[in-house]
PDB file of C-alpha atoms and ligand atoms in Angstrom:
ATOM      1  CA  MET A  12     -27.163 219.779 -30.409  1.00 42.00           C
ATOM      2  CA  ALA A  13     -30.002 222.592 -30.134  1.00 41.00           C
ATOM      3  CA  PRO A  14     -29.866 224.181 -33.670  1.00 44.00           C
ATOM      4  CA  SER A  15     -28.547 227.751 -34.048  1.00 44.00           C
ATOM      5  CA  HIS A  16     -31.701 229.532 -33.711  1.00 46.00           C
ATOM      6  CA  ASN A  17     -32.717 227.803 -30.638  1.00 52.00           C
ATOM      7  CA  ARG A  18     -29.401 227.898 -28.515  1.00 53.00           C
ATOM      8  CA  PRO A  19     -29.385 228.648 -24.818  1.00 53.00           C
ATOM      9  CA  PRO A  20     -27.807 231.939 -23.620  1.00 54.00           C
ATOM     10  CA  PRO A  21     -24.058 231.881 -22.930  1.00 56.00           C
ATOM     11  CA  ALA A  22     -23.371 229.903 -19.341  1.00 61.00           C
ATOM     12  CA  ASP A  23     -23.584 232.707 -16.837  1.00 64.00           C
ATOM     13  CA  PRO A  24     -20.183 233.112 -14.722  1.00 61.00           C
ATOM     14  CA  ALA A  25     -21.497 234.021 -11.476  1.00 66.00           C
ATOM     15  CA  ASP A  26     -23.509 230.412 -11.749  1.00 77.00           C
ATOM     16  CA  ARG A  27     -21.110 228.904  -8.823  1.00 83.00           C
ATOM     17  CA  ARG A  28     -23.431 225.748  -8.817  1.00 92.00           C
ATOM     18  CA  LYS A  29     -20.897 222.646  -8.101  1.00 97.00           C
ATOM     19  CA  VAL A  30     -20.486 220.463 -12.111  1.00 98.00           C
ATOM     20  CA  THR A  31     -21.395 216.996 -11.951  1.00 98.00           C
ATOM     21  CA  THR A  32     -21.757 214.116 -14.097  1.00 98.00           C
ATOM     22  CA  LYS A  33     -25.340 214.818 -13.641  1.00 98.00           C
ATOM     23  CA  SER A  34     -25.493 218.235 -14.645  1.00 97.00           C
ATOM     24  CA  LEU A  35     -23.054 217.560 -17.685  1.00 98.00           C
ATOM     25  CA  LEU A  36     -25.627 215.171 -18.817  1.00 98.00           C
ATOM     26  CA  ARG A  37     -28.355 218.061 -18.512  1.00 97.00           C
ATOM     27  CA  MET A  38     -26.299 220.305 -20.566  1.00 98.00           C
ATOM     28  CA  LYS A  39     -26.285 218.002 -23.376  1.00 98.00           C
ATOM     29  CA  GLU A  40     -29.799 217.654 -22.503  1.00 98.00           C
ATOM     30  CA  ARG A  41     -30.777 221.306 -22.876  1.00 97.00           C
ATOM     31  CA  GLY A  42     -28.113 221.930 -26.232  1.00 97.00           C
ATOM     32  CA  GLU A  43     -25.737 223.682 -23.961  1.00 97.00           C
ATOM     33  CA  PRO A  44     -22.338 222.985 -24.768  1.00 98.00           C
ATOM     34  CA  ILE A  45     -19.700 221.854 -22.268  1.00 98.00           C
ATOM     35  CA  SER A  46     -16.613 223.868 -21.668  1.00 98.00           C
ATOM     36  CA  ALA A  47     -13.300 221.904 -20.625  1.00 98.00           C
ATOM     37  CA  LEU A  48      -9.635 222.757 -20.771  1.00 99.00           C
ATOM     38  CA  THR A  49      -6.892 221.000 -18.786  1.00 98.00           C
ATOM     39  CA  ALA A  50      -4.752 221.963 -15.967  1.00 98.00           C
ATOM     40  CA  TYR A  51      -1.682 220.937 -14.183  1.00 98.00           C
ATOM     41  CA  ASP A  52      -0.899 222.848 -10.994  1.00 98.00           C
ATOM     42  CA  HIS A  53      -3.100 225.166  -8.445  1.00 98.00           C
ATOM     43  CA  THR A  54      -2.907 228.451 -10.149  1.00 98.00           C
ATOM     44  CA  MET A  55      -4.242 227.250 -13.362  1.00 98.00           C
ATOM     45  CA  GLY A  56      -6.626 224.860 -11.978  1.00 98.00           C
ATOM     46  CA  ALA A  57      -8.158 227.900  -9.907  1.00 98.00           C
ATOM     47  CA  LEU A  58      -7.980 230.430 -12.901  1.00 98.00           C
ATOM     48  CA  LEU A  59     -10.145 227.892 -15.260  1.00 98.00           C
ATOM     49  CA  ASP A  60     -12.420 227.455 -12.659  1.00 98.00           C
ATOM     50  CA  ARG A  61     -13.161 231.499 -12.158  1.00 97.00           C
ATOM     51  CA  ALA A  62     -13.225 231.586 -15.969  1.00 97.00           C
ATOM     52  CA  GLY A  63     -16.158 229.377 -16.015  1.00 97.00           C
ATOM     53  CA  VAL A  64     -14.951 226.413 -17.542  1.00 98.00           C
ATOM     54  CA  ASP A  65     -16.995 223.269 -16.660  1.00 98.00           C
ATOM     55  CA  VAL A  66     -14.705 220.401 -16.799  1.00 98.00           C
ATOM     56  CA  ILE A  67     -10.907 220.482 -15.489  1.00 98.00           C
ATOM     57  CA  LEU A  68      -8.943 217.560 -17.161  1.00 98.00           C
ATOM     58  CA  VAL A  69      -5.466 217.012 -15.498  1.00 98.00           C
ATOM     59  CA  GLY A  70      -4.669 215.002 -18.544  1.00 98.00           C
ATOM     60  CA  ASP A  71      -1.291 213.285 -19.203  1.00 98.00           C
ATOM     61  CA  SER A  72      -0.549 215.857 -21.860  1.00 98.00           C
ATOM     62  CA  VAL A  73       1.375 217.260 -18.897  1.00 98.00           C
ATOM     63  CA  ALA A  74       4.202 214.816 -19.813  1.00 98.00           C
ATOM     64  CA  MET A  75       4.763 217.153 -22.927  1.00 98.00           C
ATOM     65  CA  VAL A  76       3.862 220.526 -22.330  1.00 98.00           C
ATOM     66  CA  VAL A  77       5.320 220.718 -18.128  1.00 98.00           C
ATOM     67  CA  GLN A  78       7.699 217.923 -18.663  1.00 98.00           C
ATOM     68  CA  GLY A  79       9.368 218.429 -21.881  1.00 97.00           C
ATOM     69  CA  ARG A  80       8.818 214.633 -22.982  1.00 97.00           C
ATOM     70  CA  GLU A  81       7.975 213.618 -27.027  1.00 95.00           C
ATOM     71  CA  THR A  82       4.675 211.406 -26.073  1.00 97.00           C
ATOM     72  CA  THR A  83       2.422 211.265 -23.150  1.00 98.00           C
ATOM     73  CA  VAL A  84       3.139 207.325 -22.420  1.00 98.00           C
ATOM     74  CA  THR A  85       6.424 208.355 -19.968  1.00 98.00           C
ATOM     75  CA  VAL A  86       4.389 210.007 -16.972  1.00 98.00           C
ATOM     76  CA  THR A  87       3.701 207.987 -14.246  1.00 98.00           C
ATOM     77  CA  LEU A  88       0.934 207.124 -11.929  1.00 98.00           C
ATOM     78  CA  ASP A  89       2.501 208.850  -8.979  1.00 98.00           C
ATOM     79  CA  GLN A  90       3.395 211.732 -11.156  1.00 98.00           C
ATOM     80  CA  MET A  91      -0.209 212.290 -11.851  1.00 98.00           C
ATOM     81  CA  LEU A  92      -1.268 211.604  -8.335  1.00 98.00           C
ATOM     82  CA  TYR A  93       0.834 214.923  -7.861  1.00 98.00           C
ATOM     83  CA  HIS A  94      -0.293 217.000 -10.246  1.00 98.00           C
ATOM     84  CA  ALA A  95      -4.100 216.339  -9.969  1.00 98.00           C
ATOM     85  CA  SER A  96      -3.873 216.529  -6.530  1.00 98.00           C
ATOM     86  CA  LEU A  97      -2.402 220.602  -6.756  1.00 98.00           C
ATOM     87  CA  VAL A  98      -5.461 221.014  -9.291  1.00 98.00           C
ATOM     88  CA  SER A  99      -8.103 219.238  -7.097  1.00 98.00           C
ATOM     89  CA  ALA A 100      -7.256 221.809  -4.073  1.00 97.00           C
ATOM     90  CA  GLY A 101      -8.059 224.812  -6.109  1.00 96.00           C
ATOM     91  CA  VAL A 102     -10.997 223.688  -7.549  1.00 98.00           C
ATOM     92  CA  GLU A 103     -14.550 224.585  -6.607  1.00 97.00           C
ATOM     93  CA  ARG A 104     -17.058 224.179  -9.160  1.00 98.00           C
ATOM     94  CA  ALA A 105     -15.787 222.446 -11.955  1.00 98.00           C
ATOM     95  CA  LEU A 106     -15.672 218.520 -12.024  1.00 98.00           C
ATOM     96  CA  VAL A 107     -11.842 217.896 -12.020  1.00 98.00           C
ATOM     97  CA  VAL A 108     -11.522 214.610 -14.094  1.00 98.00           C
ATOM     98  CA  GLY A 109      -7.465 213.038 -13.708  1.00 98.00           C
ATOM     99  CA  ASP A 110      -6.217 210.812 -16.447  1.00 98.00           C
ATOM    100  CA  LEU A 111      -4.943 207.585 -15.982  1.00 98.00           C
ATOM    101  CA  PRO A 112      -1.602 207.003 -17.338  1.00 98.00           C
ATOM    102  CA  PHE A 113      -0.592 204.732 -19.662  1.00 98.00           C
ATOM    103  CA  MET A 114      -0.145 201.051 -18.491  1.00 98.00           C
ATOM    104  CA  SER A 115      -1.865 202.012 -15.252  1.00 98.00           C
ATOM    105  CA  TYR A 116      -4.989 200.477 -16.479  1.00 98.00           C
ATOM    106  CA  GLN A 117      -4.158 198.361 -19.212  1.00 97.00           C
ATOM    107  CA  VAL A 118      -2.957 195.252 -17.331  1.00 97.00           C
ATOM    108  CA  ASN A 119      -6.202 193.972 -15.934  1.00 96.00           C
ATOM    109  CA  ALA A 120      -9.177 195.335 -14.340  1.00 97.00           C
ATOM    110  CA  ASP A 121      -7.869 194.674 -10.916  1.00 98.00           C
ATOM    111  CA  GLU A 122      -4.913 196.793 -11.191  1.00 98.00           C
ATOM    112  CA  ALA A 123      -7.194 199.294 -12.974  1.00 98.00           C
ATOM    113  CA  LEU A 124      -9.367 199.701 -10.118  1.00 98.00           C
ATOM    114  CA  ARG A 125      -6.840 200.005  -7.692  1.00 98.00           C
ATOM    115  CA  ASN A 126      -5.081 202.901  -9.792  1.00 98.00           C
ATOM    116  CA  ALA A 127      -8.262 204.738 -10.280  1.00 98.00           C
ATOM    117  CA  GLY A 128      -9.240 204.483  -6.507  1.00 98.00           C
ATOM    118  CA  ARG A 129      -5.705 206.136  -5.904  1.00 98.00           C
ATOM    119  CA  MET A 130      -6.536 208.789  -8.397  1.00 98.00           C
ATOM    120  CA  VAL A 131     -10.240 209.602  -6.631  1.00 98.00           C
ATOM    121  CA  LYS A 132      -8.656 208.925  -3.125  1.00 98.00           C
ATOM    122  CA  GLU A 133      -5.188 210.507  -3.049  1.00 98.00           C
ATOM    123  CA  SER A 134      -5.584 213.655  -5.276  1.00 98.00           C
ATOM    124  CA  GLY A 135      -9.413 214.474  -5.086  1.00 98.00           C
ATOM    125  CA  VAL A 136     -10.163 214.411  -8.453  1.00 98.00           C
ATOM    126  CA  GLU A 137     -13.857 213.612  -8.711  1.00 98.00           C
ATOM    127  CA  ALA A 138     -13.628 211.226 -11.870  1.00 98.00           C
ATOM    128  CA  VAL A 139     -10.932 209.843 -14.310  1.00 98.00           C
ATOM    129  CA  LYS A 140     -10.099 209.088 -17.543  1.00 98.00           C
ATOM    130  CA  LEU A 141      -8.813 206.539 -19.736  1.00 98.00           C
ATOM    131  CA  GLU A 142      -8.515 205.587 -23.422  1.00 98.00           C
ATOM    132  CA  GLY A 143      -9.582 203.009 -25.744  1.00 97.00           C
ATOM    133  CA  GLY A 144     -12.991 201.284 -26.232  1.00 96.00           C
ATOM    134  CA  GLY A 145     -12.514 197.316 -26.376  1.00 93.00           C
ATOM    135  CA  ALA A 146     -14.028 194.876 -25.013  1.00 95.00           C
ATOM    136  CA  SER A 147     -11.303 194.189 -21.964  1.00 95.00           C
ATOM    137  CA  ILE A 148     -11.444 198.195 -21.759  1.00 98.00           C
ATOM    138  CA  CYS A 149     -15.176 198.131 -21.523  1.00 98.00           C
ATOM    139  CA  GLU A 150     -15.063 195.971 -18.584  1.00 98.00           C
ATOM    140  CA  THR A 151     -12.668 197.933 -16.822  1.00 98.00           C
ATOM    141  CA  VAL A 152     -14.956 200.663 -17.321  1.00 98.00           C
ATOM    142  CA  ARG A 153     -17.732 198.382 -15.683  1.00 98.00           C
ATOM    143  CA  ARG A 154     -15.916 197.740 -12.837  1.00 98.00           C
ATOM    144  CA  ILE A 155     -14.453 201.272 -11.991  1.00 98.00           C
ATOM    145  CA  VAL A 156     -18.212 202.736 -12.228  1.00 98.00           C
ATOM    146  CA  GLU A 157     -19.650 200.035 -10.368  1.00 98.00           C
ATOM    147  CA  VAL A 158     -17.304 200.905  -7.064  1.00 98.00           C
ATOM    148  CA  GLY A 159     -18.688 204.690  -7.793  1.00 98.00           C
ATOM    149  CA  ILE A 160     -15.852 206.201  -9.765  1.00 98.00           C
ATOM    150  CA  PRO A 161     -17.265 208.168 -12.672  1.00 98.00           C
ATOM    151  CA  VAL A 162     -15.396 207.551 -15.714  1.00 98.00           C
ATOM    152  CA  MET A 163     -14.837 209.412 -19.068  1.00 98.00           C
ATOM    153  CA  GLY A 164     -13.881 207.544 -21.364  1.00 98.00           C
ATOM    154  CA  HIS A 165     -11.487 208.617 -24.927  1.00 98.00           C
ATOM    155  CA  LEU A 166     -11.738 207.473 -28.361  1.00 98.00           C
ATOM    156  CA  GLY A 167      -9.769 208.665 -31.981  1.00 98.00           C
ATOM    157  CA  LEU A 168      -6.444 209.893 -31.586  1.00 97.00           C
ATOM    158  CA  THR A 169      -5.342 208.163 -28.472  1.00 97.00           C
ATOM    159  CA  PRO A 170      -2.240 209.912 -27.588  1.00 96.00           C
ATOM    160  CA  GLN A 171      -0.990 206.715 -25.253  1.00 97.00           C
ATOM    161  CA  SER A 172      -0.904 204.824 -28.878  1.00 96.00           C
ATOM    162  CA  ILE A 173       1.038 207.059 -30.464  1.00 95.00           C
ATOM    163  CA  HIS A 174       3.837 204.638 -30.791  1.00 96.00           C
ATOM    164  CA  LYS A 175       1.302 202.016 -32.709  1.00 94.00           C
ATOM    165  CA  PHE A 176      -0.455 204.812 -34.869  1.00 94.00           C
ATOM    166  CA  GLY A 177       3.393 206.307 -35.597  1.00 94.00           C
ATOM    167  CA  THR A 178       1.533 209.728 -36.320  1.00 92.00           C
ATOM    168  CA  TYR A 179      -0.562 212.465 -35.024  1.00 93.00           C
ATOM    169  CA  GLN A 180      -2.614 212.625 -38.032  1.00 95.00           C
ATOM    170  CA  VAL A 181      -6.713 212.403 -38.209  1.00 97.00           C
ATOM    171  CA  ARG A 182      -7.828 209.124 -37.143  1.00 97.00           C
ATOM    172  CA  ALA A 183     -11.064 207.005 -38.290  1.00 97.00           C
ATOM    173  CA  THR A 184     -10.973 208.473 -42.348  1.00 97.00           C
ATOM    174  CA  SER A 185     -11.614 204.988 -42.860  1.00 98.00           C
ATOM    175  CA  ALA A 186     -15.227 203.573 -42.968  1.00 98.00           C
ATOM    176  CA  GLU A 187     -13.902 200.523 -41.142  1.00 98.00           C
ATOM    177  CA  GLU A 188     -12.154 203.252 -38.349  1.00 98.00           C
ATOM    178  CA  ALA A 189     -15.174 205.244 -38.312  1.00 98.00           C
ATOM    179  CA  GLU A 190     -17.626 202.143 -37.880  1.00 98.00           C
ATOM    180  CA  GLN A 191     -14.854 201.176 -34.967  1.00 98.00           C
ATOM    181  CA  VAL A 192     -15.304 204.332 -33.431  1.00 98.00           C
ATOM    182  CA  LYS A 193     -18.952 204.662 -33.304  1.00 98.00           C
ATOM    183  CA  LYS A 194     -19.147 201.143 -32.001  1.00 98.00           C
ATOM    184  CA  ASP A 195     -16.592 201.766 -29.473  1.00 98.00           C
ATOM    185  CA  ALA A 196     -18.323 204.674 -28.348  1.00 98.00           C
ATOM    186  CA  ARG A 197     -21.487 203.077 -27.455  1.00 98.00           C
ATOM    187  CA  ALA A 198     -19.886 200.459 -25.442  1.00 98.00           C
ATOM    188  CA  LEU A 199     -18.273 202.906 -23.199  1.00 98.00           C
ATOM    189  CA  GLN A 200     -21.418 204.404 -23.019  1.00 98.00           C
ATOM    190  CA  ASP A 201     -23.021 200.863 -21.991  1.00 98.00           C
ATOM    191  CA  ALA A 202     -20.381 200.009 -20.069  1.00 98.00           C
ATOM    192  CA  GLY A 203     -20.955 203.469 -17.515  1.00 98.00           C
ATOM    193  CA  ALA A 204     -19.059 206.087 -18.937  1.00 98.00           C
ATOM    194  CA  PHE A 205     -20.301 209.496 -17.999  1.00 98.00           C
ATOM    195  CA  ALA A 206     -18.830 210.976 -21.347  1.00 98.00           C
ATOM    196  CA  ILE A 207     -16.425 210.543 -23.876  1.00 98.00           C
ATOM    197  CA  VAL A 208     -13.693 212.464 -25.497  1.00 98.00           C
ATOM    198  CA  LEU A 209     -13.187 212.599 -29.743  1.00 98.00           C
ATOM    199  CA  GLU A 210      -9.985 213.187 -30.604  1.00 98.00           C
ATOM    200  CA  LYS A 211      -9.111 214.309 -34.081  1.00 98.00           C
ATOM    201  CA  ILE A 212     -11.586 212.413 -36.271  1.00 98.00           C
ATOM    202  CA  PRO A 213     -13.348 213.642 -38.983  1.00 98.00           C
ATOM    203  CA  ALA A 214     -16.587 216.744 -37.915  1.00 98.00           C
ATOM    204  CA  ASN A 215     -19.158 214.511 -39.783  1.00 98.00           C
ATOM    205  CA  LEU A 216     -18.027 211.363 -37.633  1.00 98.00           C
ATOM    206  CA  ALA A 217     -18.134 213.059 -34.221  1.00 98.00           C
ATOM    207  CA  ARG A 218     -21.355 214.763 -34.940  1.00 98.00           C
ATOM    208  CA  GLU A 219     -22.976 211.738 -35.436  1.00 98.00           C
ATOM    209  CA  ILE A 220     -21.614 209.956 -32.654  1.00 98.00           C
ATOM    210  CA  SER A 221     -22.293 212.958 -30.552  1.00 98.00           C
ATOM    211  CA  ALA A 222     -26.073 212.852 -31.234  1.00 98.00           C
ATOM    212  CA  ALA A 223     -26.756 209.107 -31.260  1.00 98.00           C
ATOM    213  CA  LEU A 224     -24.922 208.777 -27.803  1.00 98.00           C
ATOM    214  CA  LYS A 225     -27.350 210.141 -24.642  1.00 98.00           C
ATOM    215  CA  ILE A 226     -24.070 211.048 -22.673  1.00 98.00           C
ATOM    216  CA  PRO A 227     -21.883 213.845 -24.132  1.00 98.00           C
ATOM    217  CA  ALA A 228     -19.262 213.406 -26.469  1.00 98.00           C
ATOM    218  CA  ILE A 229     -16.306 216.394 -26.202  1.00 98.00           C
ATOM    219  CA  GLY A 230     -14.231 216.808 -28.868  1.00 98.00           C
ATOM    220  CA  ILE A 231     -10.718 217.958 -29.522  1.00 98.00           C
ATOM    221  CA  GLY A 232     -10.066 218.449 -33.360  1.00 98.00           C
ATOM    222  CA  ALA A 233     -13.617 216.676 -33.913  1.00 98.00           C
ATOM    223  CA  GLY A 234     -15.370 220.035 -35.209  1.00 98.00           C
ATOM    224  CA  PRO A 235     -18.753 221.889 -33.888  1.00 98.00           C
ATOM    225  CA  GLY A 236     -21.160 219.262 -33.358  1.00 98.00           C
ATOM    226  CA  CYS A 237     -19.817 217.695 -30.472  1.00 98.00           C
ATOM    227  CA  ASP A 238     -21.359 218.307 -26.691  1.00 98.00           C
ATOM    228  CA  GLY A 239     -18.552 219.912 -25.663  1.00 98.00           C
ATOM    229  CA  GLN A 240     -14.551 220.931 -26.423  1.00 98.00           C
ATOM    230  CA  ILE A 241     -11.551 220.439 -24.799  1.00 98.00           C
ATOM    231  CA  LEU A 242      -8.379 221.991 -25.385  1.00 98.00           C
ATOM    232  CA  VAL A 243      -4.963 221.828 -23.662  1.00 98.00           C
ATOM    233  CA  SER A 244      -4.504 225.259 -21.699  1.00 98.00           C
ATOM    234  CA  HIS A 245      -1.208 225.485 -22.959  1.00 98.00           C
ATOM    235  CA  ASP A 246      -1.871 225.237 -26.602  1.00 98.00           C
ATOM    236  CA  MET A 247      -4.790 227.815 -26.452  1.00 98.00           C
ATOM    237  CA  LEU A 248      -2.585 230.418 -24.319  1.00 98.00           C
ATOM    238  CA  GLY A 249       0.750 229.730 -26.984  1.00 98.00           C
ATOM    239  CA  LEU A 250       3.219 228.172 -24.138  1.00 98.00           C
ATOM    240  CA  TYR A 251       3.495 224.960 -25.967  1.00 97.00           C
ATOM    241  CA  THR A 252       4.243 225.822 -29.402  1.00 94.00           C
ATOM    242  CA  ARG A 253       6.044 222.747 -30.734  1.00 93.00           C
ATOM    243  CA  PHE A 254       3.233 221.635 -32.474  1.00 89.00           C
ATOM    244  CA  HIS A 255       0.187 223.965 -33.889  1.00 92.00           C
ATOM    245  CA  PRO A 256      -2.116 221.455 -35.123  1.00 95.00           C
ATOM    246  CA  ARG A 257      -5.363 223.725 -36.931  1.00 96.00           C
ATOM    247  CA  PHE A 258      -8.039 222.784 -34.304  1.00 97.00           C
ATOM    248  CA  VAL A 259      -5.779 224.662 -31.655  1.00 98.00           C
ATOM    249  CA  ARG A 260      -7.275 228.493 -31.372  1.00 98.00           C
ATOM    250  CA  ARG A 261      -4.742 230.493 -29.610  1.00 98.00           C
ATOM    251  CA  TYR A 262      -6.669 232.606 -27.232  1.00 98.00           C
ATOM    252  CA  ALA A 263      -2.836 234.410 -26.161  1.00 98.00           C
ATOM    253  CA  GLN A 264       0.548 234.326 -27.088  1.00 98.00           C
ATOM    254  CA  LEU A 265       2.012 233.457 -23.409  1.00 98.00           C
ATOM    255  CA  GLY A 266       5.242 232.419 -24.607  1.00 98.00           C
ATOM    256  CA  GLU A 267       5.835 235.344 -26.194  1.00 98.00           C
ATOM    257  CA  GLU A 268       4.588 237.528 -23.383  1.00 98.00           C
ATOM    258  CA  MET A 269       6.708 236.056 -20.684  1.00 98.00           C
ATOM    259  CA  LEU A 270       9.783 235.578 -23.141  1.00 98.00           C
ATOM    260  CA  GLY A 271       9.254 239.563 -23.311  1.00 98.00           C
ATOM    261  CA  ALA A 272       9.118 240.006 -18.980  1.00 98.00           C
ATOM    262  CA  PHE A 273      11.837 237.571 -18.979  1.00 98.00           C
ATOM    263  CA  ARG A 274      14.087 239.711 -21.138  1.00 98.00           C
ATOM    264  CA  ARG A 275      12.893 242.891 -19.686  1.00 98.00           C
ATOM    265  CA  TYR A 276      13.613 241.641 -15.871  1.00 98.00           C
ATOM    266  CA  VAL A 277      17.304 240.247 -16.912  1.00 98.00           C
ATOM    267  CA  GLY A 278      18.076 244.123 -18.817  1.00 98.00           C
ATOM    268  CA  ASP A 279      16.780 246.070 -15.408  1.00 98.00           C
ATOM    269  CA  VAL A 280      18.828 243.869 -13.045  1.00 98.00           C
ATOM    270  CA  LYS A 281      21.841 244.206 -15.312  1.00 98.00           C
ATOM    271  CA  THR A 282      21.501 247.589 -15.750  1.00 98.00           C
ATOM    272  CA  ARG A 283      20.593 248.093 -11.807  1.00 98.00           C
ATOM    273  CA  SER A 284      17.442 249.977 -12.531  1.00 98.00           C
ATOM    274  CA  PHE A 285      15.930 247.087 -10.715  1.00 98.00           C
ATOM    275  CA  PRO A 286      15.088 247.513  -7.688  1.00 98.00           C
ATOM    276  CA  THR A 287      14.468 250.957  -7.083  1.00 98.00           C
ATOM    277  CA  GLN A 288      14.430 252.635  -3.708  1.00 98.00           C
ATOM    278  CA  GLU A 289      10.362 252.136  -3.446  1.00 98.00           C
ATOM    279  CA  GLU A 290      11.004 248.585  -4.004  1.00 98.00           C
ATOM    280  CA  SER A 291      13.504 247.911  -1.154  1.00 98.00           C
ATOM    281  CA  TYR A 292      13.403 248.015   2.459  1.00 98.00           C
TER     282      TYR A 292
HETATM  283  O1  KIV B 306      -4.065 214.746 -21.895  1.00 73.93           O
HETATM  284  C1  KIV B 306      -4.899 215.301 -22.292  1.00 73.93           C
HETATM  285  O2  KIV B 306      -4.719 216.444 -22.335  1.00 73.93           O
HETATM  286  C2  KIV B 306      -6.131 215.192 -23.022  1.00 73.93           C
HETATM  287  C3  KIV B 306      -6.704 216.046 -23.422  1.00 73.93           C
HETATM  288  C4  KIV B 306      -6.229 216.008 -24.796  1.00 73.93           C
HETATM  289  C5  KIV B 306      -8.509 215.464 -24.165  1.00 73.93           C
HETATM  290  O3  KIV B 306      -6.107 213.980 -23.323  1.00 73.93           O
END
């Protein structure tokens, strides 16, 4: 990251040049922070794109914030393909990344390759994301990258492993786990990943990893020292309010806004003040 006195000006929203894995690398090199958010449908994808968001992730968080599930582990590949195809159809500039859901890439590299291929071919996303950084995951990343599909890694709190962790608390607070995350980040870079999400790890560790890597590290709950930031759109819009971790800055209270609008509508229908003559044919 560039020191604060030497920061580049904010990205120009009128710059509609396509974001690619290469342009993300150049953004890191010149110290321009990368903005990323999640989307699950055409309308949201198109709005994020108009706003100048650099990376749009069709996250498996769809399971929680759209499908109402307790965790991300239940979402299927077919459901991810559906949401990813809606988003990519609405986006022109941002790089669109599709999450590979739990058990679509862990069995073996052949199956992972087939499923990554389906994600790109059937939904139109430009890259895939998968969680973890052990030897077999890195081999899988290598195979997927080899055929020409860019891969984003994801370390730290990896929600697909929630049943192993047992909690969504901050990860890598022990020296041993911090060392492992650093090692996994380097291994993912060596395997050909174009970027890595660092979720809910101490800010100092995330800063150190970001500085050590050539590829961008995009943080969520990982402090300001990362090369970019990502949030779940439904969290930052105040649409999903079941949890409010401290790293979620609420930019709107859309849940409350929508509730108010729905209540006003119900009231208007009940009192026959909707529709009026002007709203009729
Ligand atoms: O699924 C998702 O939304 C994610 C982000 C939290 C990075 O993986």
